[in-house]
Short mmCIF file of C-alpha atoms in Angstrom, two decimals:
data_model
loop_
_atom_site.label_atom_id
_atom_site.label_comp_id
_atom_site.label_asym_id
_atom_site.label_seq_id
_atom_site.Cartn_x
_atom_site.Cartn_y
_atom_site.Cartn_z
CA GLY A 3 -14.41 21.96 -99.85
CA GLU A 4 -13.92 19.43 -102.62
CA ASP A 5 -11.52 21.87 -104.28
CA GLY A 6 -9.21 21.64 -101.27
CA LEU A 7 -9.75 25.26 -100.17
CA ALA A 8 -10.51 26.07 -96.54
CA ARG A 9 -13.80 27.84 -95.88
CA PRO A 10 -16.03 28.35 -92.82
CA ALA A 11 -19.01 26.03 -92.46
CA TRP A 12 -21.49 28.73 -93.45
CA ALA A 13 -19.83 29.06 -96.86
CA ALA A 14 -19.65 25.36 -97.67
CA ASP A 15 -21.74 25.38 -100.83
CA GLY A 16 -24.19 27.11 -103.12
CA LEU A 17 -24.88 30.82 -103.19
CA LEU A 18 -23.07 31.46 -99.92
CA ARG A 19 -19.92 29.78 -101.17
CA GLU A 20 -19.87 31.94 -104.28
CA TYR A 21 -20.48 35.02 -102.15
CA TYR A 22 -17.66 34.09 -99.76
CA ASP A 23 -15.24 33.40 -102.61
CA THR A 24 -15.96 36.55 -104.60
CA GLU A 25 -17.54 39.29 -102.46
CA TRP A 26 -17.34 38.96 -98.70
CA GLY A 27 -14.50 40.98 -97.22
CA MET A 28 -13.73 42.92 -100.39
CA PRO A 29 -13.55 46.72 -100.05
CA ILE A 30 -16.57 48.83 -100.97
CA ARG A 31 -15.62 52.48 -101.35
CA ASP A 32 -18.41 53.96 -103.45
CA GLU A 33 -21.47 55.66 -102.02
CA ARG A 34 -24.09 53.59 -103.84
CA GLY A 35 -22.41 50.30 -103.01
CA LEU A 36 -21.99 51.19 -99.36
CA PHE A 37 -25.58 52.42 -99.08
CA GLU A 38 -26.78 49.13 -100.56
CA ARG A 39 -24.72 47.13 -98.11
CA ILE A 40 -26.00 49.10 -95.10
CA ALA A 41 -29.57 48.66 -96.32
CA LEU A 42 -29.23 44.91 -96.87
CA GLU A 43 -27.48 44.37 -93.55
CA GLY A 44 -30.43 46.11 -91.92
CA PHE A 45 -32.96 43.95 -93.73
CA GLN A 46 -30.99 40.84 -92.76
CA ALA A 47 -31.27 41.47 -89.01
CA GLY A 48 -33.06 38.48 -87.51
CA LEU A 49 -32.86 36.47 -90.74
CA SER A 50 -30.19 34.55 -92.64
CA TRP A 51 -27.84 36.17 -95.11
CA ALA A 52 -28.74 33.44 -97.61
CA THR A 53 -32.29 34.83 -97.66
CA VAL A 54 -30.98 38.32 -98.43
CA LEU A 55 -28.72 37.06 -101.22
CA ARG A 56 -31.58 35.20 -102.88
CA LYS A 57 -33.70 38.34 -102.74
CA ARG A 58 -30.95 40.81 -103.67
CA PRO A 59 -31.95 41.13 -107.35
CA ALA A 60 -35.51 42.01 -106.30
CA PHE A 61 -34.20 44.46 -103.70
CA ARG A 62 -32.12 46.19 -106.35
CA ALA A 63 -35.08 46.42 -108.69
CA GLY A 64 -37.41 47.69 -105.99
CA PHE A 65 -34.98 50.24 -104.57
CA ALA A 66 -33.78 51.77 -107.86
CA ASP A 67 -30.46 49.91 -107.70
CA PHE A 68 -29.91 51.63 -104.33
CA ASP A 69 -29.25 55.00 -105.88
CA PRO A 70 -29.45 57.18 -102.75
CA ASP A 71 -30.97 60.14 -104.61
CA ALA A 72 -33.68 58.01 -106.17
CA VAL A 73 -34.52 56.25 -102.90
CA ALA A 74 -34.54 59.54 -100.99
CA ALA A 75 -37.35 60.69 -103.29
CA PHE A 76 -39.57 57.69 -102.49
CA ASP A 77 -42.96 58.54 -101.04
CA GLU A 78 -45.78 56.66 -99.33
CA GLY A 79 -46.81 55.19 -102.67
CA ASP A 80 -43.37 53.62 -103.00
CA VAL A 81 -43.62 52.24 -99.48
CA GLU A 82 -46.90 50.53 -100.39
CA ARG A 83 -45.41 49.28 -103.65
CA LEU A 84 -42.52 47.70 -101.77
CA MET A 85 -44.84 46.22 -99.14
CA ALA A 86 -46.65 44.45 -101.98
CA ASP A 87 -43.43 43.09 -103.50
CA ALA A 88 -43.09 39.42 -102.53
CA GLY A 89 -39.56 39.38 -103.91
CA ILE A 90 -38.15 41.38 -101.00
CA ILE A 91 -38.33 41.22 -97.21
CA ARG A 92 -41.55 43.12 -96.54
CA ASN A 93 -40.91 44.97 -93.30
CA ARG A 94 -42.45 48.42 -93.21
CA GLN A 95 -40.08 49.78 -90.57
CA LYS A 96 -37.02 48.65 -92.52
CA ILE A 97 -38.40 49.97 -95.81
CA GLU A 98 -39.08 53.37 -94.27
CA ALA A 99 -35.68 53.32 -92.56
CA THR A 100 -33.96 52.68 -95.88
CA ILE A 101 -35.68 55.71 -97.40
CA GLY A 102 -34.70 57.80 -94.39
CA ASN A 103 -31.14 56.50 -94.56
CA ALA A 104 -30.92 57.59 -98.20
CA ARG A 105 -31.80 61.11 -97.11
CA ALA A 106 -29.17 60.90 -94.39
CA VAL A 107 -26.63 59.89 -97.06
CA GLN A 108 -27.52 63.05 -98.99
CA ASP A 109 -27.05 65.18 -95.88
CA LEU A 110 -23.62 63.67 -95.25
CA ARG A 111 -22.27 64.85 -98.59
CA ALA A 112 -21.77 68.34 -97.20
CA ASP A 113 -19.62 66.95 -94.40
CA GLY A 114 -17.23 64.42 -95.89
CA GLY A 115 -19.68 61.83 -97.20
CA LEU A 116 -20.79 58.34 -96.19
CA VAL A 117 -17.73 56.51 -97.45
CA ASP A 118 -15.21 58.63 -95.59
CA LEU A 119 -17.26 58.51 -92.41
CA VAL A 120 -17.61 54.73 -92.39
CA TRP A 121 -14.01 53.99 -93.35
CA SER A 122 -12.64 56.39 -90.75
CA PHE A 123 -13.68 53.80 -88.16
CA ARG A 124 -11.31 51.16 -89.53
CA PRO A 125 -9.35 49.83 -86.53
CA GLU A 126 -5.57 49.93 -86.35
CA ARG A 127 -5.35 46.14 -86.17
CA THR A 128 -7.49 43.41 -87.64
CA PRO A 129 -8.50 40.21 -85.79
CA ALA A 130 -6.72 36.93 -86.46
CA PRO A 131 -9.30 34.27 -85.54
CA ARG A 132 -8.43 30.59 -85.68
CA THR A 133 -12.00 29.40 -85.04
CA MET A 134 -15.47 30.88 -85.34
CA ALA A 135 -15.62 31.05 -81.54
CA GLU A 136 -12.84 33.65 -81.66
CA VAL A 137 -14.81 36.01 -83.91
CA ALA A 138 -16.49 38.82 -81.97
CA ALA A 139 -20.00 40.12 -82.57
CA THR A 140 -19.08 43.76 -82.03
CA SER A 141 -16.01 45.92 -81.50
CA PRO A 142 -15.33 49.32 -79.94
CA GLU A 143 -15.21 50.75 -83.45
CA SER A 144 -18.57 49.23 -84.47
CA VAL A 145 -20.15 50.65 -81.31
CA ALA A 146 -18.78 54.11 -82.11
CA LEU A 147 -19.77 53.88 -85.79
CA SER A 148 -23.29 52.86 -84.81
CA LYS A 149 -23.61 55.84 -82.49
CA GLU A 150 -22.35 58.28 -85.10
CA LEU A 151 -24.61 56.98 -87.84
CA ARG A 152 -27.60 57.13 -85.52
CA ARG A 153 -26.68 60.70 -84.63
CA ARG A 154 -26.67 61.42 -88.35
CA GLY A 155 -30.21 60.10 -88.75
CA PHE A 156 -29.60 56.47 -89.78
CA ARG A 157 -31.71 53.59 -88.47
CA PHE A 158 -31.14 49.82 -88.22
CA VAL A 159 -27.42 50.41 -87.78
CA GLY A 160 -26.79 48.75 -84.40
CA PRO A 161 -23.28 47.74 -83.25
CA THR A 162 -23.66 44.10 -84.35
CA THR A 163 -25.01 45.13 -87.75
CA MET A 164 -22.15 47.61 -88.14
CA TYR A 165 -19.56 44.98 -87.23
CA ALA A 166 -21.11 42.76 -89.90
CA LEU A 167 -20.74 45.66 -92.32
CA MET A 168 -17.09 46.13 -91.35
CA GLU A 169 -16.43 42.44 -91.98
CA ALA A 170 -18.28 42.39 -95.28
CA ILE A 171 -16.53 45.44 -96.77
CA GLY A 172 -13.02 44.52 -95.68
CA MET A 173 -12.56 47.01 -92.83
CA VAL A 174 -11.70 44.07 -90.59
CA ASP A 175 -10.53 40.67 -91.76
CA THR A 176 -12.34 37.90 -89.89
CA HIS A 177 -11.52 35.22 -92.43
CA LEU A 178 -10.16 32.40 -90.32
CA LEU A 179 -6.42 31.85 -90.35
CA GLY A 180 -5.88 29.21 -93.01
CA SER A 181 -8.75 30.40 -95.20
CA HIS A 182 -7.77 30.94 -98.83
CA ARG A 183 -9.50 34.33 -98.58
CA ARG A 184 -7.47 35.62 -95.63
CA GLY A 185 -5.94 38.98 -96.53
CA SER A 186 -7.75 39.14 -99.87
CA SER A 187 -9.03 42.69 -99.34
CA GLY A 188 -5.53 44.15 -99.24
CA VAL A 189 -6.86 46.65 -96.70
CA SER A 190 -7.70 45.11 -93.37
CA THR A 191 -4.27 43.57 -92.80
CA SER A 192 -2.80 47.06 -92.37
CA VAL A 193 -1.79 47.59 -88.78
CA ARG A 194 -2.14 51.35 -88.73
CA GLN A 195 -4.70 53.88 -89.90
CA PRO A 196 -3.71 56.95 -91.91
CA PRO A 197 -2.02 59.52 -89.64
CA VAL A 198 -4.31 61.84 -87.73
CA ARG A 199 -3.67 65.53 -88.29
CA THR A 200 -3.76 67.88 -85.35
CA CYS A 201 -5.57 71.18 -85.31
CA GLY A 202 -3.28 74.10 -85.93
CA ALA A 203 -2.56 76.71 -88.51
CA GLY A 204 -4.13 75.57 -91.76
CA ALA A 205 -5.33 72.24 -90.34
CA GLY A 206 -8.99 72.86 -89.59
CA LEU A 207 -11.68 70.19 -89.41
CA GLY A 208 -12.20 69.47 -93.08
CA GLY A 209 -14.06 66.68 -94.80
CA GLY A 210 -12.65 63.43 -96.06
CA GLU A 211 -11.11 60.59 -94.05
CA ALA A 212 -8.50 62.82 -92.44
CA GLY A 213 -11.19 65.29 -91.37
CA TRP A 214 -13.28 62.54 -89.79
CA ALA A 215 -10.20 61.28 -87.99
CA GLU A 216 -9.48 64.74 -86.65
CA ARG A 217 -12.94 65.00 -85.16
CA ALA A 218 -12.66 61.54 -83.66
CA ALA A 219 -9.31 62.39 -82.12
CA GLU A 220 -10.62 65.62 -80.64
CA GLY A 221 -13.80 64.07 -79.28
CA THR A 222 -16.06 66.34 -81.31
CA TRP A 223 -18.24 63.43 -82.42
CA ALA A 224 -21.16 62.28 -80.33
CA GLY A 225 -20.31 58.92 -78.88
CA MET A 226 -16.55 59.24 -79.32
CA GLY A 227 -14.55 58.63 -76.20
CA THR A 228 -17.02 55.99 -75.07
CA PHE A 229 -15.16 53.04 -76.51
CA ARG A 230 -15.30 49.99 -74.29
CA GLN A 231 -13.62 46.64 -74.29
CA VAL A 232 -15.78 43.90 -75.75
CA SER A 233 -16.04 41.00 -73.33
CA GLY A 234 -16.12 37.36 -74.25
CA ARG A 235 -19.81 37.33 -73.45
CA SER A 236 -20.49 39.59 -76.42
CA ARG A 237 -19.04 37.15 -78.92
CA ARG A 238 -21.36 35.79 -81.51
CA ARG A 239 -23.34 32.85 -80.18
CA ASN A 240 -25.41 32.07 -83.21
CA GLN A 241 -23.33 31.13 -86.23
CA ALA A 242 -26.33 31.50 -88.51
CA ARG A 243 -26.30 35.26 -87.87
CA ARG A 244 -22.79 35.42 -89.27
CA LEU A 245 -23.88 34.41 -92.75
CA GLY A 246 -22.21 36.87 -95.04
CA GLY A 247 -20.90 38.76 -92.05
CA ALA A 248 -24.43 39.33 -90.83
#
């Protein structure tokens, strides 16, 4: 850019540049914030992230600032209200999925919570792309996260959408080498996850990140143990779908 800082082409100017410089890749570790991000990533599917950013204030107003408890209480009247709101992306399936996902967030609280579940899929190593062509569209971890969230009742959480989430919240760092934002999260550059406890006296399968990791290690999650290598063919072919990590 004119300020001499290296950025990808999608973040060259305007709203996307501000988003790239201040938000994208920064850790989100609160339930409301993570629920919002999952919801918006789902609404973005098939569209540009710039569209979502422009409509984000209206989304927040329409979805009670993405308070999971408030959204979980939405009824058919709220669905119709949102379908009439020109300020958001009016897709009935995605609106209903967001309400259902809020209820799934509530259910997860008894078993570790949304934040611990999502962050337990952080990979041991983060990518180090030099060009956009070297940035994958999915990863073994995003495939597994997608399967687990679907098992838990979430919708519009496919592997590509979940990889976009992982990029956007700093679980992986796909800022290009040379970008002034590379390593800014302070999280994704770590080369190892927290140690996994083994089951034994006093260990158990508790909640929290360690508990999720235990279940992953022991294969007690649906979809675990089905990791696969992501081939070059699965790399992102449409740069527009990467806007904001989308």
